[in-house]
């Protein structure tokens, strides 16, 4: 039986490190997933892509990044390999001619249907490691962290934009302060006019 709360905590920085603990839990979850899915089943990421596409066919790779949380380069490689295996099909998007729309092939649909009960079994095993009274709270917290992860790219853009604006305002204020500090009677030197060199 897994000890909970204070009993499971050990002294040291790793025991108090959320990033380390989440990494350990992720390893455990992926091990359980692999055991349940079997060697013939899809990987966790393949399952996530197929499940997202099954909910809404015709998603672009950009849509899939948002739906699954898999980074763009990894997802592009994953979709290419799954297409080669015959699990996915790609065609030009009707909404954006530059983008490729992804759909499940018949083989992909069959693999997804076979995998769903196995993934549910993995999820039950993982949740079974927690006391019943803490499972809903655990899922809520995971959902909040996932939502933060989804919002991070947009937040980073907004932060960068705000920083750029603040820097521009600071330069403007600095220039105004320098101008205000100049003596009232000081005459600025006129800029030298450029003299065109004679063409030989």
PDB file of N, CA and C in Angstrom, residues 1 7 11 23 30 32 34 39 70 83 88 90-91 113-114 118 125 127 131 136 147 150 165 174 184 190 195:
ATOM      1  N   UNK A   1       0.847  -1.182   0.000  1.00  0.00           N
ATOM      2  CA  UNK A   1       0.000   0.000   0.000  1.00  0.00           C
ATOM      3  C   UNK A   1       0.891   1.245   0.000  1.00  0.00           C
ATOM      4  N   UNK A   7       3.748  10.677   5.889  1.00  0.00           N
ATOM      5  CA  UNK A   7       4.499   9.419   5.968  1.00  0.00           C
ATOM      6  C   UNK A   7       5.345   9.189   4.722  1.00  0.00           C
ATOM      7  N   UNK A  11      13.156  13.498   4.001  1.00  0.00           N
ATOM      8  CA  UNK A  11      13.923  14.731   4.143  1.00  0.00           C
ATOM      9  C   UNK A  11      14.739  14.978   2.879  1.00  0.00           C
ATOM     10  N   UNK A  23       7.861  14.547 -12.169  1.00  0.00           N
ATOM     11  CA  UNK A  23       8.619  13.687 -13.090  1.00  0.00           C
ATOM     12  C   UNK A  23       8.532  12.222 -12.655  1.00  0.00           C
ATOM     13  N   UNK A  30       3.488   6.463 -17.026  1.00  0.00           N
ATOM     14  CA  UNK A  30       3.855   5.914 -18.336  1.00  0.00           C
ATOM     15  C   UNK A  30       4.174   4.422 -18.255  1.00  0.00           C
ATOM     16  N   UNK A  32       2.785   2.299 -16.109  1.00  0.00           N
ATOM     17  CA  UNK A  32       1.475   1.638 -15.991  1.00  0.00           C
ATOM     18  C   UNK A  32       0.768   1.636 -17.335  1.00  0.00           C
ATOM     19  N   UNK A  34       2.138   1.684 -20.322  1.00  0.00           N
ATOM     20  CA  UNK A  34       2.808   0.718 -21.213  1.00  0.00           C
ATOM     21  C   UNK A  34       2.393  -0.716 -20.889  1.00  0.00           C
ATOM     22  N   UNK A  39       2.588  -4.240 -25.948  1.00  0.00           N
ATOM     23  CA  UNK A  39       3.560  -3.922 -27.003  1.00  0.00           C
ATOM     24  C   UNK A  39       2.890  -3.645 -28.341  1.00  0.00           C
ATOM     25  N   UNK A  70       1.287  18.429 -26.987  1.00  0.00           N
ATOM     26  CA  UNK A  70       2.569  17.930 -27.513  1.00  0.00           C
ATOM     27  C   UNK A  70       3.220  19.069 -28.295  1.00  0.00           C
ATOM     28  N   UNK A  83       1.244   8.554 -40.055  1.00  0.00           N
ATOM     29  CA  UNK A  83       0.716   8.551 -41.422  1.00  0.00           C
ATOM     30  C   UNK A  83       1.395   7.444 -42.230  1.00  0.00           C
ATOM     31  N   UNK A  88      -3.048   7.420 -39.677  1.00  0.00           N
ATOM     32  CA  UNK A  88      -3.634   8.730 -39.963  1.00  0.00           C
ATOM     33  C   UNK A  88      -3.584   9.006 -41.456  1.00  0.00           C
ATOM     34  N   UNK A  90      -3.653  12.471 -44.215  1.00  0.00           N
ATOM     35  CA  UNK A  90      -3.524  13.926 -44.271  1.00  0.00           C
ATOM     36  C   UNK A  90      -3.951  14.428 -45.639  1.00  0.00           C
ATOM     37  N   UNK A  91      -4.619  15.578 -45.618  1.00  0.00           N
ATOM     38  CA  UNK A  91      -4.986  16.239 -46.873  1.00  0.00           C
ATOM     39  C   UNK A  91      -5.018  17.743 -46.630  1.00  0.00           C
ATOM     40  N   UNK A 113     -10.065   2.034 -31.005  1.00  0.00           N
ATOM     41  CA  UNK A 113     -11.146   1.300 -30.323  1.00  0.00           C
ATOM     42  C   UNK A 113     -10.583   0.196 -29.430  1.00  0.00           C
ATOM     43  N   UNK A 114      -9.560  -0.490 -29.937  1.00  0.00           N
ATOM     44  CA  UNK A 114      -8.942  -1.564 -29.152  1.00  0.00           C
ATOM     45  C   UNK A 114      -8.171  -1.004 -27.954  1.00  0.00           C
ATOM     46  N   UNK A 118      -7.960  -0.448 -22.633  1.00  0.00           N
ATOM     47  CA  UNK A 118      -6.654  -0.601 -21.994  1.00  0.00           C
ATOM     48  C   UNK A 118      -6.224   0.700 -21.308  1.00  0.00           C
ATOM     49  N   UNK A 125      -5.869   2.130 -12.608  1.00  0.00           N
ATOM     50  CA  UNK A 125      -4.738   1.707 -11.776  1.00  0.00           C
ATOM     51  C   UNK A 125      -4.044   2.906 -11.144  1.00  0.00           C
ATOM     52  N   UNK A 127      -5.303   5.967 -10.594  1.00  0.00           N
ATOM     53  CA  UNK A 127      -6.170   6.591  -9.591  1.00  0.00           C
ATOM     54  C   UNK A 127      -6.319   5.710  -8.357  1.00  0.00           C
ATOM     55  N   UNK A 131      -6.124   7.611  -2.198  1.00  0.00           N
ATOM     56  CA  UNK A 131      -7.348   7.375  -1.425  1.00  0.00           C
ATOM     57  C   UNK A 131      -8.542   7.945  -2.193  1.00  0.00           C
ATOM     58  N   UNK A 136     -10.813  13.154  -6.835  1.00  0.00           N
ATOM     59  CA  UNK A 136     -11.417  14.275  -7.565  1.00  0.00           C
ATOM     60  C   UNK A 136     -10.561  15.530  -7.458  1.00  0.00           C
ATOM     61  N   UNK A 147      -4.226  23.493 -17.766  1.00  0.00           N
ATOM     62  CA  UNK A 147      -4.741  24.761 -18.293  1.00  0.00           C
ATOM     63  C   UNK A 147      -3.652  25.834 -18.263  1.00  0.00           C
ATOM     64  N   UNK A 150      -1.398  25.159 -21.126  1.00  0.00           N
ATOM     65  CA  UNK A 150      -2.017  25.576 -22.392  1.00  0.00           C
ATOM     66  C   UNK A 150      -1.939  27.089 -22.573  1.00  0.00           C
ATOM     67  N   UNK A 165       6.622  47.242 -24.932  1.00  0.00           N
ATOM     68  CA  UNK A 165       5.921  48.516 -24.757  1.00  0.00           C
ATOM     69  C   UNK A 165       6.545  49.314 -23.610  1.00  0.00           C
ATOM     70  N   UNK A 174      13.064  58.791 -21.002  1.00  0.00           N
ATOM     71  CA  UNK A 174      14.478  59.150 -20.869  1.00  0.00           C
ATOM     72  C   UNK A 174      14.838  60.290 -21.810  1.00  0.00           C
ATOM     73  N   UNK A 184      18.072  76.321 -20.839  1.00  0.00           N
ATOM     74  CA  UNK A 184      17.095  77.021 -21.683  1.00  0.00           C
ATOM     75  C   UNK A 184      17.753  77.775 -22.824  1.00  0.00           C
ATOM     76  N   UNK A 190      23.569  73.048 -35.579  1.00  0.00           N
ATOM     77  CA  UNK A 190      22.850  72.494 -36.739  1.00  0.00           C
ATOM     78  C   UNK A 190      23.603  71.281 -37.276  1.00  0.00           C
ATOM     79  N   UNK A 195      27.614  66.579 -48.176  1.00  0.00           N
ATOM     80  CA  UNK A 195      28.025  67.095 -49.471  1.00  0.00           C
ATOM     81  C   UNK A 195      28.200  65.930 -50.420  1.00  0.00           C
TER      82      UNK A 195
END
